[in-house]
Amino acid sequence: MAPPSIATADVVVIGAGLQGSAVALRLAQAGRRVVVLERSVPGAEASSAAGGILSPGVEAAEPGPFYALCRASLARYPGWIAEVEAASGMHAGFRALGTLEVALDDLHAQVLASRAERLHAHRLPVEVLDGDAARALEPGLSPEARGALHFTDEASVDARALARAVPIAAARAGATFLTGQVRRIRIEGGRAVGVDHERGRIDAGAVVLAAGAWSLQVEGHGLPPRAVRPVRGQMAVLDTRPPLLRRVIFSGHGYVVPRPDGRILCGATMEEVGFERGVTAGGLLHVLKVGLEIAPALAQAPVVETWSNFRPASPDGAPILGPGAVPDLFYATGHTRNGILLAPITADAIGALLLGERPPVDLAPFSPSRLEQR
Ligand SMILES: Cc1cc2nc3c(=O)[nH]c(=O)nc-3n(C[C@H](O)[C@H](O)[C@H](O)COP(=O)(O)OP(=O)(O)OC[C@H]3O[C@@H](n4cnc5c(N)ncnc54)[C@H](O)[C@@H]3O)c2cc1C
């Protein structure tokens, strides 16, 4: 027997991470009745744990549909942040200072040089710097730095602040947030018609699965067996006063993300450990080594915070966006390493589908069906 109905909505969203909340904001702004279901605290999982790097240049090194998606999302960021900040009354720490990828040895210098050639051939925005020019931009950078790629129009954001601000903005726009676990997606007559939540049934015209790394735990998800898996990332935060660095800097093994108050996030591990939470000695060793190789003076900085969480990793690292085989069931999951970067385009694309509009980008390369052939 069906559980008692506790709500009805135009759209029910499973998960109030950045993806679910951003989609809910878009739909609520368009006047749709949206219910967002979150089993813990909105934004408190992967979205709060992220470095907040917005870097198509490093993360999607080859031109193609994924790179184009990342660029389309980066282009939306300033306007989207302004909207979220105005609606939530919070600051999200968006800083468009560019990203550096530094070569700390000759082999990495060669890799960067050939990447720069490919990017230039496609007229993509990147500057090639020698070691001195990179240190002129970031005096705290290691004397070992042989050179760097400078992705001049890239940015970063305070992911933890953003992951709080977007649900607040969505709620103020009219979305309803309910606490509790979604057990399954209800399919009737071959279509998604709502969900069974721990407090009862929610009937809806459409369902959006945005449950991050836990997406395959929702019964009725309709995705291929290994479409999303957890990849743990550990992070350590160092405190520098005055701030030692300004820009996001990648090496070949990880990155540092400076905040304006002098905190510097060092990240992040990529670990296949299932849903085992924790910060480990080996993980800390890895991320601290990354930080100290990039900027040796960090050796003196106190460690002020550590954490870990789970990236929702897809087999090819690209997100799973749009409809699948079940009518009225839509996906906003599998964002892997780039869910912060991809939030605005996810919101616009999934929002458009649900509003009966044409999505701003071709979603075919991100369809769940691509994963069935793997
Ligand atoms: C250490 C680390 C560093 C990262 N750095 C970056 C970065 O610099 N830049 C970048 O772009 N990306 C980065 N990422 C990736 C990014 O954080 C993720 O891709 C993004 O946060 C995914 O958003 P989400 O909303 O899908 O997932 P989440 O934020 O995890 O949200 C999913 C939500 O669904 C809820 N949920 C799950 N199952 C259910 C259920 N059955 N019922 C109700 N609720 C449910 C969960 O509680 C959770 O709140 C990083 C990730 C990690 C872990």
XYZ file of C-alpha atoms and ligand atoms in Angstrom:
427
model
C 0.000 0.000 0.000
C 1.255 3.500 -0.831
C 2.393 5.562 2.193
C 0.268 8.632 3.045
C 0.817 11.719 0.906
C 2.619 14.522 2.760
C 3.114 16.958 -0.116
C 2.545 17.536 -3.795
C 4.801 19.522 -6.076
C 5.516 20.308 -9.691
C 9.048 19.019 -9.143
C 10.608 17.041 -6.311
C 14.410 17.226 -5.978
C 16.324 14.487 -4.144
C 19.346 16.008 -2.374
C 20.059 19.589 -1.286
C 23.722 19.746 -2.257
C 24.774 22.458 -4.651
C 23.172 20.743 -7.657
C 19.782 20.091 -6.074
C 19.618 23.527 -4.470
C 20.736 25.339 -7.644
C 18.102 23.525 -9.740
C 15.480 24.301 -7.065
C 16.443 27.981 -7.101
C 16.027 28.165 -10.879
C 12.618 26.460 -10.784
C 11.320 28.448 -7.809
C 12.344 31.686 -9.552
C 10.189 30.565 -12.495
C 7.222 30.072 -10.170
C 7.238 26.259 -10.003
C 6.260 24.460 -6.780
C 9.508 22.717 -5.801
C 10.113 20.406 -2.851
C 13.749 19.572 -2.019
C 14.396 16.527 0.151
C 17.610 16.350 2.173
C 18.406 13.671 4.716
C 20.975 15.792 6.609
C 21.802 19.494 6.347
C 21.463 21.272 2.971
C 24.879 21.689 1.368
C 26.765 19.912 4.155
C 28.265 17.034 2.143
C 30.585 17.212 -0.901
C 29.543 20.752 -1.789
C 30.881 22.162 1.508
C 34.058 20.106 1.316
C 35.195 21.424 -2.059
C 38.104 23.731 -2.744
C 35.826 25.915 -4.853
C 38.192 25.992 -7.822
C 36.555 27.060 -11.087
C 39.119 25.888 -13.614
C 38.134 24.488 -17.004
C 41.768 24.931 -18.104
C 43.213 22.457 -15.605
C 40.230 20.159 -15.109
C 39.152 19.709 -18.725
C 42.508 19.912 -20.431
C 41.281 18.801 -23.894
C 38.874 20.951 -25.937
C 35.552 19.099 -26.450
C 32.001 18.965 -25.040
C 33.141 18.702 -21.406
C 35.505 21.659 -21.780
C 32.725 23.654 -23.467
C 30.312 22.795 -20.638
C 32.877 23.943 -18.056
C 33.480 27.196 -19.963
C 29.743 27.838 -20.298
C 29.375 27.421 -16.538
C 32.378 29.642 -15.729
C 30.893 32.355 -17.959
C 27.667 32.237 -15.920
C 29.431 32.484 -12.551
C 29.617 36.258 -11.945
C 25.938 36.789 -12.759
C 24.833 33.707 -10.847
C 26.844 34.673 -7.753
C 25.348 38.175 -7.816
C 21.866 36.621 -7.968
C 22.579 34.141 -5.147
C 24.175 36.795 -2.936
C 21.289 39.212 -3.465
C 18.686 36.542 -2.743
C 20.464 34.993 0.268
C 22.079 38.072 1.819
C 25.357 36.085 2.056
C 28.776 36.493 0.464
C 30.112 33.524 -1.448
C 33.741 34.644 -1.812
C 33.906 34.645 -5.630
C 37.376 35.790 -6.799
C 38.368 35.998 -10.470
C 42.152 36.065 -10.085
C 43.061 33.360 -12.612
C 44.539 29.901 -11.990
C 48.181 28.807 -12.219
C 49.382 25.317 -13.018
C 53.066 25.179 -12.135
C 55.753 22.771 -13.286
C 58.039 21.777 -10.428
C 60.164 19.445 -12.580
C 61.283 19.194 -16.196
C 58.854 16.415 -17.122
C 55.819 18.426 -15.981
C 57.253 21.483 -17.761
C 57.203 19.485 -21.025
C 53.626 18.322 -20.406
C 52.512 21.914 -19.805
C 54.313 23.169 -22.914
C 52.507 20.701 -25.176
C 49.160 21.453 -23.496
C 49.726 25.158 -24.083
C 50.305 24.462 -27.790
C 47.009 22.572 -28.085
C 45.114 25.253 -26.173
C 46.628 28.032 -28.280
C 45.763 26.122 -31.457
C 42.116 26.318 -30.331
C 42.560 29.997 -29.356
C 41.794 29.226 -25.726
C 42.777 31.733 -23.042
C 46.088 30.692 -21.507
C 49.414 32.460 -20.926
C 52.749 30.648 -20.714
C 55.002 31.976 -17.934
C 58.613 31.172 -17.073
C 59.515 30.585 -13.423
C 60.395 34.209 -12.707
C 57.198 35.524 -14.264
C 55.157 33.023 -12.208
C 56.969 34.130 -9.022
C 56.354 37.762 -9.941
C 52.627 36.954 -9.794
C 52.951 34.810 -6.657
C 56.095 35.628 -4.668
C 55.413 32.740 -2.259
C 55.825 30.211 -5.085
C 58.705 27.717 -4.851
C 62.111 28.618 -6.339
C 61.856 25.154 -7.984
C 58.991 26.300 -10.248
C 60.270 25.985 -13.840
C 57.285 27.677 -15.422
C 53.503 27.813 -15.349
C 50.332 27.998 -17.369
C 48.220 30.965 -16.346
C 44.515 30.568 -17.059
C 43.832 34.256 -16.813
C 40.027 34.365 -16.672
C 39.450 31.574 -14.151
C 38.181 31.982 -10.616
C 37.434 30.440 -7.244
C 34.595 30.613 -4.771
C 34.163 29.798 -1.085
C 32.329 26.523 -1.617
C 31.201 26.210 1.990
C 29.615 29.667 1.923
C 28.054 28.982 -1.482
C 26.625 25.650 -0.333
C 24.821 27.522 2.475
C 23.792 30.486 0.358
C 22.140 28.619 -2.533
C 19.605 26.679 -0.384
C 18.787 29.923 1.451
C 18.264 31.700 -1.874
C 16.103 28.815 -3.129
C 13.982 28.815 0.039
C 13.507 32.597 -0.208
C 12.449 32.143 -3.838
C 9.730 29.747 -2.639
C 11.253 26.242 -2.667
C 10.254 24.003 0.245
C 13.035 22.034 1.987
C 12.074 18.910 3.950
C 14.466 16.908 6.112
C 14.591 13.146 5.777
C 15.740 10.269 3.628
C 14.228 9.455 0.255
C 13.737 5.706 0.037
C 12.695 5.345 -3.572
C 11.513 7.029 -6.709
C 7.904 6.079 -7.461
C 7.339 4.857 -10.988
C 3.726 4.378 -12.127
C 2.589 3.646 -15.643
C 6.262 3.761 -16.678
C 6.719 7.403 -15.508
C 8.242 8.994 -12.408
C 5.375 10.330 -10.300
C 7.115 11.263 -7.031
C 9.059 9.665 -4.204
C 8.649 7.707 -1.000
C 10.278 9.727 1.757
C 10.781 8.565 5.330
C 7.852 10.794 6.358
C 5.469 9.740 3.602
C 4.718 10.022 -0.091
C 5.401 13.098 -2.204
C 3.558 13.294 -5.520
C 5.171 15.346 -8.254
C 5.050 16.019 -11.971
C 8.789 15.326 -12.238
C 11.671 14.052 -10.114
C 15.285 15.284 -10.155
C 17.914 12.919 -8.760
C 20.677 15.107 -7.249
C 21.822 12.838 -4.424
C 25.539 13.186 -5.193
C 27.749 10.208 -4.349
C 24.685 8.444 -2.863
C 22.614 8.587 -6.060
C 22.679 4.809 -6.646
C 21.354 4.174 -3.135
C 17.973 5.659 -4.099
C 15.767 2.777 -5.242
C 14.380 3.282 -8.745
C 17.307 5.508 -9.839
C 17.300 3.993 -13.328
C 21.057 4.480 -13.841
C 23.562 1.851 -15.038
C 25.195 -0.134 -12.182
C 28.451 1.827 -11.851
C 27.243 5.237 -13.025
C 28.192 7.039 -9.783
C 30.670 5.978 -7.118
C 32.171 7.815 -4.121
C 35.757 9.074 -4.451
C 36.991 10.382 -1.125
C 38.880 13.660 -1.008
C 40.824 14.883 2.020
C 41.747 18.496 2.592
C 43.933 20.378 5.113
C 43.716 24.093 5.831
C 46.789 26.145 6.792
C 46.730 29.640 8.254
C 49.102 32.290 6.861
C 49.343 35.878 8.112
C 49.766 37.999 6.099
C 48.320 35.846 3.289
C 51.178 34.004 1.545
C 49.366 33.406 -1.767
C 46.453 34.877 -3.720
C 45.742 32.576 -6.647
C 44.710 28.947 -6.941
C 47.876 27.018 -7.844
C 47.966 23.441 -9.153
C 51.050 21.238 -9.277
C 51.025 17.830 -10.940
C 49.805 16.203 -7.684
C 47.217 18.562 -6.164
C 46.531 22.210 -5.454
C 46.382 25.070 -3.002
C 43.372 27.392 -2.747
C 44.062 30.667 -0.921
C 41.266 32.559 0.795
C 41.548 36.340 1.250
C 41.886 36.000 5.048
C 45.139 34.028 4.686
C 43.746 30.497 5.026
C 45.131 28.171 2.378
C 43.329 24.929 1.525
C 45.669 22.105 0.466
C 44.013 19.328 -1.460
C 42.960 16.846 -2.303
C 43.305 13.081 -2.254
C 41.423 10.890 -4.769
C 40.654 7.675 -2.876
C 38.561 4.634 -3.774
C 37.519 3.655 -0.224
C 33.750 3.469 -0.615
C 31.845 5.572 1.924
C 34.498 5.335 4.655
C 34.707 8.775 6.224
C 37.905 10.072 7.795
C 41.082 12.069 7.606
C 44.090 9.743 7.561
C 47.802 10.170 8.209
C 48.568 9.178 4.612
C 45.978 11.596 3.245
C 47.319 14.488 5.296
C 50.888 13.638 4.307
C 49.869 13.788 0.643
C 48.016 17.112 0.747
C 50.586 18.828 2.994
C 53.404 17.688 0.693
C 51.505 19.183 -2.263
C 51.172 22.497 -0.399
C 54.798 22.639 0.726
C 56.132 21.749 -2.732
C 54.129 24.607 -4.236
C 55.030 27.128 -1.509
C 57.802 25.955 0.859
C 57.107 28.752 3.393
C 53.861 26.915 4.230
C 56.032 24.646 6.406
C 55.721 27.288 9.148
C 51.935 27.629 8.910
C 49.648 26.100 11.536
C 47.156 23.443 10.393
C 43.783 24.835 11.447
C 41.246 22.427 9.950
C 40.986 19.115 8.091
C 38.073 17.249 6.508
C 37.055 14.678 3.949
C 34.010 13.998 1.803
C 32.878 12.070 -1.266
C 32.932 13.254 -4.862
C 30.060 11.827 -6.924
C 32.325 10.262 -9.528
C 31.096 9.082 -12.915
C 33.172 6.615 -14.979
C 34.381 9.332 -17.397
C 34.481 12.232 -14.919
C 31.760 14.179 -16.746
C 28.386 14.892 -15.113
C 25.175 12.974 -15.738
C 22.644 15.544 -16.875
C 19.165 15.416 -18.352
C 16.582 12.692 -18.906
C 17.197 8.942 -18.977
C 14.957 6.037 -19.932
C 12.137 6.844 -17.464
C 9.927 9.786 -18.504
C 9.774 12.627 -15.945
C 12.928 11.471 -14.155
C 15.898 13.839 -14.624
C 19.516 13.597 -13.464
C 21.808 16.236 -11.974
C 24.540 14.011 -10.589
C 27.980 12.512 -11.267
C 29.764 15.889 -11.224
C 32.957 14.226 -9.943
C 35.720 16.868 -9.433
C 33.793 19.814 -10.900
C 30.422 20.138 -9.215
C 31.112 23.620 -7.911
C 32.235 24.847 -11.320
C 29.285 23.177 -13.055
C 26.472 24.285 -10.717
C 25.235 27.299 -12.747
C 25.075 25.425 -16.059
C 23.469 22.428 -14.319
C 20.785 24.710 -12.899
C 20.144 26.385 -16.242
C 20.138 23.165 -18.257
C 17.974 21.054 -15.930
C 15.805 24.073 -15.171
C 15.193 24.621 -18.892
C 14.217 20.971 -19.451
C 11.728 21.095 -16.592
C 10.287 24.392 -17.786
C 9.780 22.948 -21.261
C 12.522 25.146 -22.747
C 15.538 24.292 -24.867
C 18.645 23.738 -22.691
C 21.435 26.263 -23.304
C 23.895 23.458 -24.215
C 23.572 20.116 -25.981
C 23.137 17.581 -23.188
C 23.585 14.474 -25.367
C 27.270 13.990 -24.346
C 26.156 13.984 -20.695
C 23.204 11.621 -21.038
C 23.170 8.588 -18.708
C 22.826 6.405 -21.818
C 26.507 7.055 -22.690
C 27.429 4.986 -19.628
C 25.492 1.920 -20.761
C 27.978 1.174 -23.538
C 30.959 1.180 -21.140
C 37.682 17.329 -1.194
C 36.886 17.776 -2.398
C 37.329 18.866 -3.141
C 36.585 19.300 -4.242
N 36.999 20.432 -4.904
C 36.251 20.920 -5.930
C 36.611 22.138 -6.563
O 37.600 22.774 -6.179
N 35.847 22.586 -7.604
C 34.738 21.904 -8.026
O 34.096 22.354 -8.974
N 34.351 20.749 -7.407
C 35.083 20.246 -6.387
N 34.716 19.090 -5.765
C 33.576 18.351 -6.276
C 32.261 18.931 -5.792
O 32.323 19.142 -4.402
C 31.105 17.973 -6.130
O 31.142 17.590 -7.483
C 29.750 18.654 -5.851
O 29.730 19.197 -4.555
C 28.618 17.677 -6.023
O 27.428 18.331 -5.666
P 26.136 17.488 -5.326
O 25.057 18.435 -4.995
O 25.912 16.514 -6.435
O 26.587 16.575 -4.095
P 26.477 16.814 -2.507
O 26.925 18.165 -2.118
O 27.161 15.657 -1.856
O 24.920 16.753 -2.256
C 24.168 15.575 -2.336
C 23.133 15.653 -1.231
O 22.186 14.604 -1.376
C 21.803 14.184 -0.082
N 21.238 12.839 -0.191
C 21.861 11.727 -0.643
N 21.012 10.673 -0.631
C 19.817 11.141 -0.179
C 18.548 10.539 0.066
N 18.323 9.236 -0.193
N 17.549 11.305 0.565
C 17.757 12.630 0.842
N 18.944 13.247 0.623
C 19.955 12.513 0.116
C 23.116 14.221 0.708
O 22.889 14.257 2.106
C 23.768 15.476 0.155
O 23.488 16.627 0.930
C 35.413 18.626 -4.631
C 34.955 17.539 -3.880
C 35.680 17.111 -2.764
C 35.158 15.970 -1.948
